[in-house]
Structure formats: C-alpha cells, structure tokens
Amino acid sequence: MNNDLRERREAEGLSQEELAVAVDVTRQTINAIERERYDPSLELAFELADHFECSIEDIFEPDAA
Amino acid sequence: MNWPQTEAGLRRRRWRIAIYGSFAVGVVGLLVGVNVGLDLAGALLYLGGVAVGSACCLYACYWDDLTLSDERFAAIERRASHYTVSLIAYVGLAIFPLLFVLEAAGEFTFGPALEAALYAASALFVLWSVVYVVLRIRA
C-alpha cells in the first residue's frame, strides 16, 4: 500500500512520535507505515484519516498491479 | 537511535526499561546463582525479577493507559506464532511417523528426551486445536 503519510505529517510539523501519541500507537508503527513496510488496520487508517481530516483514500492507495 | 521527545514517549521508555530490566535481572540472577552454587538465591532473584517485570507490564498496560505495544506488534507476534507452529508441525510430521515405523521394525527406540518432545508437541497441537475450534465457533 502506497501512502503520503510522511508528507502530511511533515506539513503539520509533527514528529513521528507526536503523531503516534495522537493516534495511540508507537513511533515505530508510524515509521513502518511511512516506509510502507506495514499496512495499518482499517481502524488505524480511520484514526489517521480523522487526524488529517481527510478520507482514507487520500492517504493510502493500493500498490499498482 | 531516536530518543523520545514527548512526555508519553519518555514514560514508555521508562516502563520498557523497568520491564525488560526486571526480567533481565531475574534471568541473569538465576544463571549466576546456578553457576556459583547459590541455586536458591538465583531462583528467588528470578522469581522476583519475573514478578516485578510482570507487575510493571500489567500496571503500564492497564492502569497507566500507556501504549507499550500496538497492532503492528500484535501482527508481528501472530506471524512469529504462525511460523513457529508451522515449523514444529512440519518437522514433527517429517520425523515422528518415520520413527514410529523404525521403532515398530525394531530399528529404533524412543529415548526419554524424544518421548518428552513428542508429548510436548502433541500437547501443543491439542491446545492449538481447542483454541482454533473456540475461535472458529466465535468468529
């Protein structure tokens, strides 16, 4: 899954740890999502979308086949 | 190494040090105690380390409302469990039926250690099956 989480986070001036605290996960998980090594659950994807006030599809998009 | 910048991050780091430190002190204490002939002292240190580490873990997770672990860690644990159980299953299926045949043919005898391993693996998979059935019924 591709995502633009890093760009959105940096645009808000947040560190990975601050975003992690905001959505109640660990900093390592935010790092893994940004590096596209971990696909978040639907629940966490909604949390992130809520935080950035956008839809899940705005942040995440499936890998090109 | 990324050092925590937030209050929550610092608290998480302190709890992790307390939890892993307690377990480490217990295990090292046990090993040292056994090796220098102070078995009881080592065992007591191990008991203390495990008790303190477990208590810290429970407190941090349930009363301090701190995120020590999250869904990614749970996913990694699920994968690790899957690989471990699969490895035991494949190795067991590859070895034990052959050993039964050899034993029946009088070419092999199960020793106490191998017999214990067989019973342990059997108990593991009986437990796994029970848990699987319960989860499947509830799913």
Coordinates of N, CA and C in Angstrom, one line a residue:
Chain A
M1 N 0.9 -1.2 0.0 CA 0.0 0.0 0.0 C 0.9 1.2 0.0
N2 N 0.7 2.1 -1.0 CA 1.4 3.4 -1.0 C 0.7 4.4 -0.1
N3 N 1.5 5.3 0.4 CA 0.8 6.4 1.2 C 1.7 7.7 1.2
D4 N 1.0 8.8 1.6 CA 1.8 10.0 1.7 C 1.7 10.5 3.1
L5 N 1.8 9.6 4.1 CA 1.7 9.9 5.5 C 2.9 10.9 5.9
R6 N 4.1 10.6 5.4 CA 5.2 11.4 5.8 C 5.0 12.8 5.4
E7 N 4.6 13.0 4.1 CA 4.4 14.4 3.7 C 3.3 15.1 4.5
R8 N 2.2 14.4 4.8 CA 1.2 15.1 5.6 C 1.7 15.4 7.0
R9 N 2.4 14.5 7.6 CA 2.9 14.7 8.9 C 3.9 15.9 9.0
E10 N 4.8 15.9 8.0 CA 5.8 17.0 8.0 C 5.1 18.3 7.7
A11 N 4.0 18.3 6.9 CA 3.3 19.5 6.6 C 2.7 20.1 7.8
E12 N 2.4 19.2 8.8 CA 1.8 19.7 10.0 C 2.9 20.0 11.1
G13 N 4.1 19.7 10.7 CA 5.2 20.0 11.6 C 5.3 19.0 12.8
L14 N 4.7 17.8 12.6 CA 4.7 16.8 13.6 C 5.9 15.9 13.5
S15 N 6.4 15.4 14.6 CA 7.3 14.3 14.6 C 6.6 13.0 14.6
Q16 N 7.3 11.9 14.2 CA 6.6 10.6 14.2 C 6.0 10.3 15.6
E17 N 6.8 10.7 16.6 CA 6.3 10.3 17.9 C 5.1 11.1 18.3
E18 N 5.0 12.4 17.9 CA 3.8 13.2 18.2 C 2.6 12.6 17.5
L19 N 2.8 12.2 16.2 CA 1.7 11.6 15.5 C 1.3 10.3 16.2
A20 N 2.3 9.5 16.6 CA 2.0 8.2 17.2 C 1.1 8.4 18.5
V21 N 1.5 9.4 19.3 CA 0.7 9.7 20.5 C -0.7 10.1 20.1
A22 N -0.8 10.9 19.1 CA -2.1 11.4 18.7 C -3.1 10.3 18.2
V23 N -2.5 9.3 17.6 CA -3.4 8.2 17.2 C -3.2 6.9 18.0
D24 N -2.5 7.0 19.1 CA -2.4 5.9 20.1 C -1.7 4.7 19.6
V25 N -0.6 4.9 18.9 CA 0.3 3.7 18.5 C 1.7 4.1 18.9
T26 N 2.6 3.2 18.6 CA 4.0 3.5 18.9 C 4.7 4.2 17.7
R27 N 5.8 4.9 18.0 CA 6.5 5.7 17.0 C 7.0 4.7 15.9
Q28 N 7.4 3.5 16.3 CA 7.9 2.5 15.3 C 6.8 2.1 14.3
T29 N 5.6 2.1 14.7 CA 4.5 1.8 13.8 C 4.3 2.9 12.8
I30 N 4.3 4.2 13.2 CA 4.2 5.3 12.3 C 5.4 5.2 11.3
N31 N 6.6 4.9 11.8 CA 7.8 4.8 10.9 C 7.6 3.7 9.9
A32 N 7.0 2.5 10.4 CA 6.8 1.4 9.5 C 5.8 1.7 8.4
I33 N 4.8 2.4 8.8 CA 3.7 2.8 7.8 C 4.3 3.8 6.7
E34 N 5.1 4.8 7.2 CA 5.7 5.7 6.3 C 6.7 5.1 5.3
R35 N 7.4 4.0 5.8 CA 8.3 3.3 4.9 C 7.6 2.3 4.1
E36 N 6.3 2.2 4.3 CA 5.4 1.2 3.5 C 5.9 -0.2 3.8
R37 N 6.2 -0.4 5.0 CA 6.6 -1.8 5.4 C 5.5 -2.4 6.3
Y38 N 4.5 -1.6 6.6 CA 3.4 -2.1 7.4 C 2.1 -1.5 6.9
D39 N 1.1 -2.3 6.6 CA -0.2 -1.7 6.2 C -1.1 -1.7 7.5
P40 N -1.6 -0.5 7.8 CA -2.4 -0.4 9.1 C -3.7 -1.0 9.0
S41 N -4.3 -1.3 10.2 CA -5.6 -1.9 10.2 C -6.6 -0.8 9.7
L42 N -7.8 -1.2 9.4 CA -8.8 -0.2 9.0 C -9.1 0.8 10.1
E43 N -9.0 0.3 11.3 CA -9.3 1.2 12.5 C -8.2 2.3 12.6
L44 N -6.9 1.9 12.4 CA -5.9 2.9 12.5 C -5.9 3.8 11.3
A45 N -6.2 3.2 10.1 CA -6.3 4.0 8.9 C -7.4 5.1 9.1
F46 N -8.5 4.8 9.7 CA -9.6 5.8 10.0 C -9.1 6.8 11.0
E47 N -8.3 6.3 12.0 CA -7.7 7.3 13.0 C -6.8 8.3 12.3
L48 N -6.0 7.8 11.4 CA -5.1 8.7 10.7 C -5.9 9.7 9.8
A49 N -6.9 9.1 9.1 CA -7.7 10.0 8.2 C -8.4 11.0 9.1
D50 N -8.9 10.6 10.2 CA -9.6 11.6 11.1 C -8.6 12.7 11.5
H51 N -7.4 12.2 11.9 CA -6.4 13.2 12.4 C -6.1 14.3 11.3
F52 N -5.9 13.8 10.1 CA -5.6 14.7 9.0 C -6.8 15.3 8.3
E53 N -8.0 15.0 8.8 CA -9.3 15.5 8.3 C -9.4 15.3 6.8
C54 N -9.2 14.0 6.4 CA -9.4 13.6 5.0 C -9.9 12.2 5.0
S55 N -10.0 11.7 3.8 CA -10.5 10.3 3.7 C -9.3 9.3 3.7
I56 N -9.6 8.1 3.9 CA -8.5 7.1 3.9 C -7.9 7.0 2.5
E57 N -8.7 7.1 1.5 CA -8.2 7.1 0.1 C -7.2 8.2 -0.2
D58 N -7.4 9.3 0.5 CA -6.5 10.5 0.3 C -5.1 10.1 0.8
I59 N -5.0 9.3 1.8 CA -3.7 9.0 2.4 C -3.1 7.7 1.7
F60 N -4.0 6.7 1.6 CA -3.5 5.4 1.1 C -4.0 5.1 -0.2
E61 N -3.2 4.4 -1.0 CA -3.7 3.9 -2.3 C -3.0 2.5 -2.5
P62 N -3.8 1.6 -3.2 CA -3.2 0.3 -3.4 C -2.0 0.3 -4.3
D63 N -1.1 -0.7 -4.1 CA 0.0 -0.8 -5.0 C -0.4 -1.0 -6.4
A64 N 0.3 -0.4 -7.3 CA 0.0 -0.6 -8.8 C 0.2 -2.1 -9.1
A65 N -0.7 -2.8 -9.8 CA -0.6 -4.2 -10.0 C 0.5 -4.5 -11.0
Chain B
M1 N 19.7 5.9 16.8 CA 18.8 5.8 18.0 C 17.9 7.1 18.1
N2 N 16.6 6.9 18.1 CA 15.7 8.0 18.3 C 15.3 8.1 19.7
W3 N 15.6 9.2 20.3 CA 15.3 9.5 21.7 C 13.9 10.1 21.8
P4 N 13.1 9.6 22.8 CA 11.7 10.2 22.9 C 11.7 11.7 23.1
Q5 N 10.8 12.3 22.5 CA 10.7 13.8 22.6 C 9.4 14.2 23.4
T6 N 8.5 13.3 23.5 CA 7.2 13.7 24.1 C 7.2 13.0 25.5
E7 N 6.3 13.5 26.4 CA 6.1 13.0 27.7 C 5.7 11.5 27.6
A8 N 4.8 11.2 26.7 CA 4.3 9.8 26.6 C 5.5 8.9 26.1
G9 N 6.3 9.4 25.2 CA 7.4 8.7 24.8 C 8.4 8.4 25.9
L10 N 8.7 9.4 26.7 CA 9.6 9.2 27.8 C 9.1 8.2 28.8
R11 N 7.7 8.3 29.1 CA 7.1 7.4 30.0 C 7.2 6.0 29.5
R12 N 7.0 5.8 28.2 CA 7.0 4.5 27.6 C 8.4 3.9 27.7
R13 N 9.4 4.8 27.5 CA 10.8 4.3 27.6 C 11.1 3.9 29.0
R14 N 10.7 4.7 30.0 CA 11.0 4.3 31.4 C 10.3 3.0 31.7
W15 N 9.1 2.7 31.3 CA 8.4 1.5 31.6 C 9.1 0.3 30.9
R16 N 9.5 0.5 29.7 CA 10.2 -0.6 28.9 C 11.5 -0.9 29.7
I17 N 12.3 0.1 30.1 CA 13.5 -0.2 30.9 C 13.2 -1.0 32.1
A18 N 12.1 -0.6 32.8 CA 11.7 -1.2 34.1 C 11.3 -2.7 33.8
I19 N 10.5 -2.9 32.8 CA 10.0 -4.3 32.5 C 11.2 -5.2 32.0
Y20 N 11.8 -4.7 30.9 CA 12.9 -5.6 30.4 C 14.1 -5.7 31.4
G21 N 14.3 -4.7 32.1 CA 15.4 -4.7 33.1 C 15.1 -5.7 34.2
S22 N 13.8 -5.7 34.7 CA 13.5 -6.7 35.7 C 13.6 -8.1 35.3
F23 N 13.1 -8.4 34.0 CA 13.3 -9.7 33.5 C 14.7 -10.1 33.3
A24 N 15.5 -9.2 32.8 CA 17.0 -9.4 32.6 C 17.7 -9.7 33.9
V25 N 17.4 -8.9 35.0 CA 18.0 -9.1 36.3 C 17.6 -10.5 36.8
G26 N 16.4 -10.9 36.6 CA 15.9 -12.2 37.1 C 16.6 -13.4 36.4
V27 N 16.7 -13.3 35.1 CA 17.3 -14.4 34.3 C 18.8 -14.4 34.6
V28 N 19.5 -13.3 34.6 CA 20.9 -13.3 34.8 C 21.2 -13.8 36.3
G29 N 20.3 -13.3 37.2 CA 20.5 -13.8 38.6 C 20.4 -15.3 38.7
L30 N 19.4 -15.9 38.0 CA 19.2 -17.3 38.0 C 20.4 -18.0 37.5
L31 N 20.9 -17.6 36.3 CA 22.1 -18.2 35.7 C 23.3 -18.1 36.6
V32 N 23.5 -16.9 37.1 CA 24.7 -16.7 38.0 C 24.6 -17.6 39.2
G33 N 23.4 -17.6 39.9 CA 23.1 -18.4 41.1 C 23.4 -19.8 40.8
V34 N 22.9 -20.4 39.8 CA 23.1 -21.8 39.5 C 24.6 -22.1 39.2
N35 N 25.3 -21.2 38.6 CA 26.7 -21.4 38.2 C 27.6 -21.3 39.4
V36 N 27.2 -20.5 40.5 CA 28.1 -20.3 41.6 C 27.6 -21.2 42.8
G37 N 26.6 -22.0 42.6 CA 26.1 -22.9 43.6 C 25.1 -22.3 44.6
L38 N 24.6 -21.1 44.2 CA 23.6 -20.4 45.1 C 22.2 -20.6 44.4
D39 N 21.8 -21.8 44.3 CA 20.6 -22.1 43.5 C 19.4 -21.4 44.0
L40 N 19.2 -21.4 45.4 CA 18.0 -20.8 46.0 C 18.0 -19.3 45.8
A41 N 19.2 -18.7 46.0 CA 19.2 -17.2 45.8 C 19.0 -16.9 44.3
G42 N 19.5 -17.6 43.4 CA 19.3 -17.4 42.0 C 17.8 -17.6 41.6
A43 N 17.2 -18.6 42.2 CA 15.8 -18.9 41.9 C 14.9 -17.8 42.5
L44 N 15.2 -17.3 43.7 CA 14.5 -16.2 44.3 C 14.6 -14.9 43.5
L45 N 15.8 -14.7 43.0 CA 16.1 -13.5 42.2 C 15.3 -13.6 40.9
Y46 N 15.2 -14.8 40.3 CA 14.4 -15.0 39.1 C 13.0 -14.7 39.4
L47 N 12.5 -15.3 40.5 CA 11.1 -15.1 40.9 C 10.8 -13.6 41.0
G48 N 11.7 -12.9 41.7 CA 11.5 -11.5 42.0 C 11.5 -10.7 40.7
G49 N 12.4 -11.0 39.8 CA 12.5 -10.3 38.5 C 11.3 -10.5 37.7
V50 N 10.9 -11.7 37.6 CA 9.7 -12.0 36.8 C 8.4 -11.4 37.4
A51 N 8.3 -11.4 38.7 CA 7.1 -10.8 39.4 C 7.1 -9.3 39.2
V52 N 8.3 -8.7 39.4 CA 8.3 -7.2 39.2 C 8.1 -6.8 37.8
G53 N 8.7 -7.5 36.8 CA 8.5 -7.2 35.4 C 7.1 -7.4 35.0
S54 N 6.5 -8.5 35.4 CA 5.1 -8.8 35.1 C 4.2 -7.7 35.7
A55 N 4.4 -7.3 36.9 CA 3.6 -6.3 37.6 C 3.7 -5.0 36.9
C56 N 5.0 -4.6 36.5 CA 5.2 -3.4 35.8 C 4.4 -3.4 34.5
C57 N 4.5 -4.5 33.8 CA 3.8 -4.7 32.5 C 2.3 -4.5 32.6
L58 N 1.7 -5.2 33.6 CA 0.3 -5.1 33.8 C -0.1 -3.7 34.2
Y59 N 0.7 -3.0 35.1 CA 0.4 -1.7 35.5 C 0.4 -0.7 34.3
A60 N 1.5 -0.8 33.6 CA 1.7 0.1 32.5 C 0.6 0.0 31.4
C61 N 0.2 -1.3 31.2 CA -0.8 -1.5 30.1 C -2.2 -1.2 30.6
Y62 N -2.6 -1.5 31.8 CA -4.0 -1.5 32.2 C -4.3 -0.3 33.1
W63 N -3.3 0.2 33.9 CA -3.6 1.3 34.8 C -3.0 2.6 34.3
D64 N -1.9 2.6 33.7 CA -1.2 3.8 33.2 C -1.7 4.2 31.9
D65 N -2.5 3.4 31.2 CA -3.1 3.7 29.9 C -2.0 4.1 28.9
L66 N -0.9 3.4 28.9 CA 0.2 3.7 28.1 C 0.3 2.7 26.9
T67 N 0.6 3.1 25.7 CA 0.7 2.2 24.6 C 2.1 1.7 24.5
L68 N 2.3 0.5 25.2 CA 3.6 -0.1 25.1 C 3.7 -1.0 23.8
S69 N 2.6 -1.5 23.4 CA 2.5 -2.3 22.3 C 1.3 -1.9 21.5
D70 N 1.3 -2.2 20.2 CA 0.1 -1.8 19.4 C -0.2 -2.9 18.3
E71 N -1.0 -2.5 17.3 CA -1.5 -3.5 16.4 C -0.3 -4.1 15.5
R72 N 0.7 -3.3 15.3 CA 1.8 -3.8 14.5 C 2.6 -4.9 15.3
F73 N 2.8 -4.6 16.5 CA 3.5 -5.6 17.4 C 2.6 -6.9 17.5
A74 N 1.3 -6.7 17.6 CA 0.4 -7.9 17.6 C 0.5 -8.7 16.3
A75 N 0.6 -7.9 15.2 CA 0.7 -8.6 13.9 C 2.0 -9.4 13.8
I76 N 3.1 -8.8 14.3 CA 4.4 -9.5 14.3 C 4.3 -10.7 15.1
E77 N 3.7 -10.6 16.3 CA 3.5 -11.8 17.2 C 2.7 -12.9 16.5
R78 N 1.7 -12.5 15.8 CA 0.8 -13.5 15.1 C 1.7 -14.2 14.1
R79 N 2.5 -13.5 13.3 CA 3.3 -14.1 12.3 C 4.4 -15.0 12.9
A80 N 5.0 -14.5 14.0 CA 6.0 -15.3 14.7 C 5.4 -16.6 15.2
S81 N 4.2 -16.5 15.8 CA 3.5 -17.8 16.3 C 3.2 -18.7 15.1
H82 N 2.7 -18.1 14.0 CA 2.4 -18.9 12.9 C 3.6 -19.7 12.3
Y83 N 4.7 -19.0 12.2 CA 6.0 -19.6 11.7 C 6.5 -20.7 12.7
T84 N 6.4 -20.4 14.0 CA 6.9 -21.3 15.0 C 6.0 -22.6 15.0
V85 N 4.7 -22.5 15.0 CA 3.8 -23.6 15.0 C 4.0 -24.4 13.7
S86 N 4.1 -23.7 12.6 CA 4.3 -24.4 11.3 C 5.6 -25.2 11.3
L87 N 6.7 -24.6 11.8 CA 8.0 -25.2 11.8 C 7.9 -26.5 12.6
I88 N 7.3 -26.4 13.8 CA 7.1 -27.6 14.7 C 6.3 -28.7 14.0
A89 N 5.2 -28.2 13.3 CA 4.3 -29.2 12.6 C 5.1 -29.9 11.5
Y90 N 5.8 -29.1 10.7 CA 6.4 -29.7 9.5 C 7.6 -30.7 9.9
V91 N 8.3 -30.2 10.9 CA 9.5 -31.0 11.4 C 8.9 -32.3 12.1
G92 N 7.8 -32.1 12.9 CA 7.2 -33.3 13.6 C 6.7 -34.3 12.6
L93 N 6.0 -33.8 11.6 CA 5.4 -34.7 10.6 C 6.4 -35.3 9.7
A94 N 7.6 -34.7 9.6 CA 8.6 -35.3 8.8 C 9.4 -36.4 9.6
I95 N 9.4 -36.2 10.9 CA 10.3 -37.1 11.7 C 9.5 -38.2 12.4
F96 N 8.5 -37.8 13.1 CA 7.9 -38.8 14.0 C 7.2 -40.0 13.3
P97 N 6.5 -39.9 12.2 CA 6.0 -41.1 11.6 C 7.1 -42.1 11.2
L98 N 8.2 -41.5 10.7 CA 9.3 -42.4 10.3 C 9.9 -43.1 11.5
L99 N 10.0 -42.4 12.7 CA 10.5 -43.0 13.9 C 9.5 -44.1 14.4
F100 N 8.2 -43.9 14.3 CA 7.3 -44.9 14.7 C 7.5 -46.2 13.8
V101 N 7.7 -46.0 12.5 CA 7.9 -47.2 11.7 C 9.2 -47.9 12.1
L102 N 10.3 -47.1 12.3 CA 11.5 -47.7 12.7 C 11.4 -48.4 14.0
E103 N 10.7 -47.8 14.9 CA 10.5 -48.5 16.2 C 9.7 -49.8 16.1
A104 N 8.7 -49.7 15.3 CA 7.9 -51.0 15.1 C 8.7 -52.0 14.4
A105 N 9.7 -51.6 13.6 CA 10.6 -52.6 12.9 C 11.7 -53.0 13.8
G106 N 11.8 -52.5 15.0 CA 12.9 -52.9 15.9 C 14.2 -52.2 15.6
E107 N 14.2 -51.2 14.8 CA 15.4 -50.5 14.5 C 15.7 -49.2 15.3
F108 N 14.7 -48.9 16.1 CA 14.9 -47.6 16.8 C 14.1 -47.7 18.1
T109 N 14.6 -47.0 19.2 CA 13.9 -47.0 20.4 C 13.8 -45.5 20.9
F110 N 12.5 -45.1 21.2 CA 12.4 -43.7 21.7 C 13.0 -43.6 23.1
G111 N 13.9 -42.6 23.2 CA 14.5 -42.3 24.5 C 13.6 -41.3 25.3
P112 N 13.9 -41.1 26.6 CA 13.1 -40.3 27.4 C 13.0 -38.8 26.8
A113 N 14.1 -38.3 26.3 CA 14.0 -36.9 25.8 C 13.1 -36.8 24.6
L114 N 13.3 -37.7 23.7 CA 12.5 -37.7 22.5 C 11.0 -38.0 22.8
E115 N 10.8 -38.9 23.7 CA 9.4 -39.1 24.1 C 8.8 -37.9 24.7
A116 N 9.6 -37.2 25.6 CA 9.1 -35.9 26.2 C 8.8 -34.9 25.1
A117 N 9.6 -34.8 24.1 CA 9.4 -33.9 23.0 C 8.1 -34.2 22.2
L118 N 7.9 -35.5 22.0 CA 6.7 -36.0 21.3 C 5.4 -35.6 22.1
Y119 N 5.5 -35.8 23.4 CA 4.3 -35.5 24.3 C 4.1 -34.0 24.3
A120 N 5.2 -33.2 24.4 CA 5.1 -31.8 24.4 C 4.5 -31.2 23.1
A121 N 5.0 -31.8 22.0 CA 4.4 -31.3 20.7 C 3.0 -31.7 20.5
S122 N 2.6 -32.9 21.0 CA 1.2 -33.4 21.0 C 0.4 -32.5 21.8
A123 N 0.8 -32.2 23.0 CA 0.1 -31.3 23.9 C -0.1 -29.9 23.3
L124 N 0.9 -29.4 22.6 CA 0.8 -28.1 22.0 C -0.3 -28.1 20.9
F125 N -0.3 -29.2 20.1 CA -1.3 -29.2 19.0 C -2.7 -29.5 19.5
V126 N -2.8 -30.2 20.6 CA -4.1 -30.4 21.2 C -4.7 -29.1 21.6
L127 N -3.8 -28.3 22.3 CA -4.2 -27.0 22.8 C -4.5 -26.1 21.7
W128 N -3.7 -26.1 20.6 CA -3.9 -25.3 19.4 C -5.2 -25.6 18.8
S129 N -5.6 -26.9 18.7 CA -6.8 -27.3 18.1 C -8.0 -26.8 18.9
V130 N -7.9 -26.9 20.2 CA -9.0 -26.4 21.1 C -9.2 -24.9 20.9
V131 N -8.1 -24.2 20.9 CA -8.2 -22.7 20.7 C -8.8 -22.4 19.4
Y132 N -8.3 -23.1 18.4 CA -8.8 -22.9 17.0 C -10.3 -23.1 16.9
V133 N -10.8 -24.2 17.5 CA -12.2 -24.5 17.4 C -13.0 -23.4 18.1
V134 N -12.5 -23.0 19.3 CA -13.3 -22.0 20.0 C -13.3 -20.7 19.2
L135 N -12.2 -20.3 18.6 CA -12.2 -19.1 17.8 C -13.0 -19.2 16.6
R136 N -13.0 -20.4 16.0 CA -13.8 -20.6 14.8 C -15.3 -20.5 15.1
I137 N -15.7 -21.1 16.3 CA -17.1 -21.0 16.7 C -17.5 -19.6 16.9
R138 N -16.6 -18.8 17.5 CA -17.0 -17.4 17.9 C -16.9 -16.5 16.7
A139 N -16.2 -16.9 15.6 CA -15.9 -16.0 14.5 C -17.2 -15.8 13.7

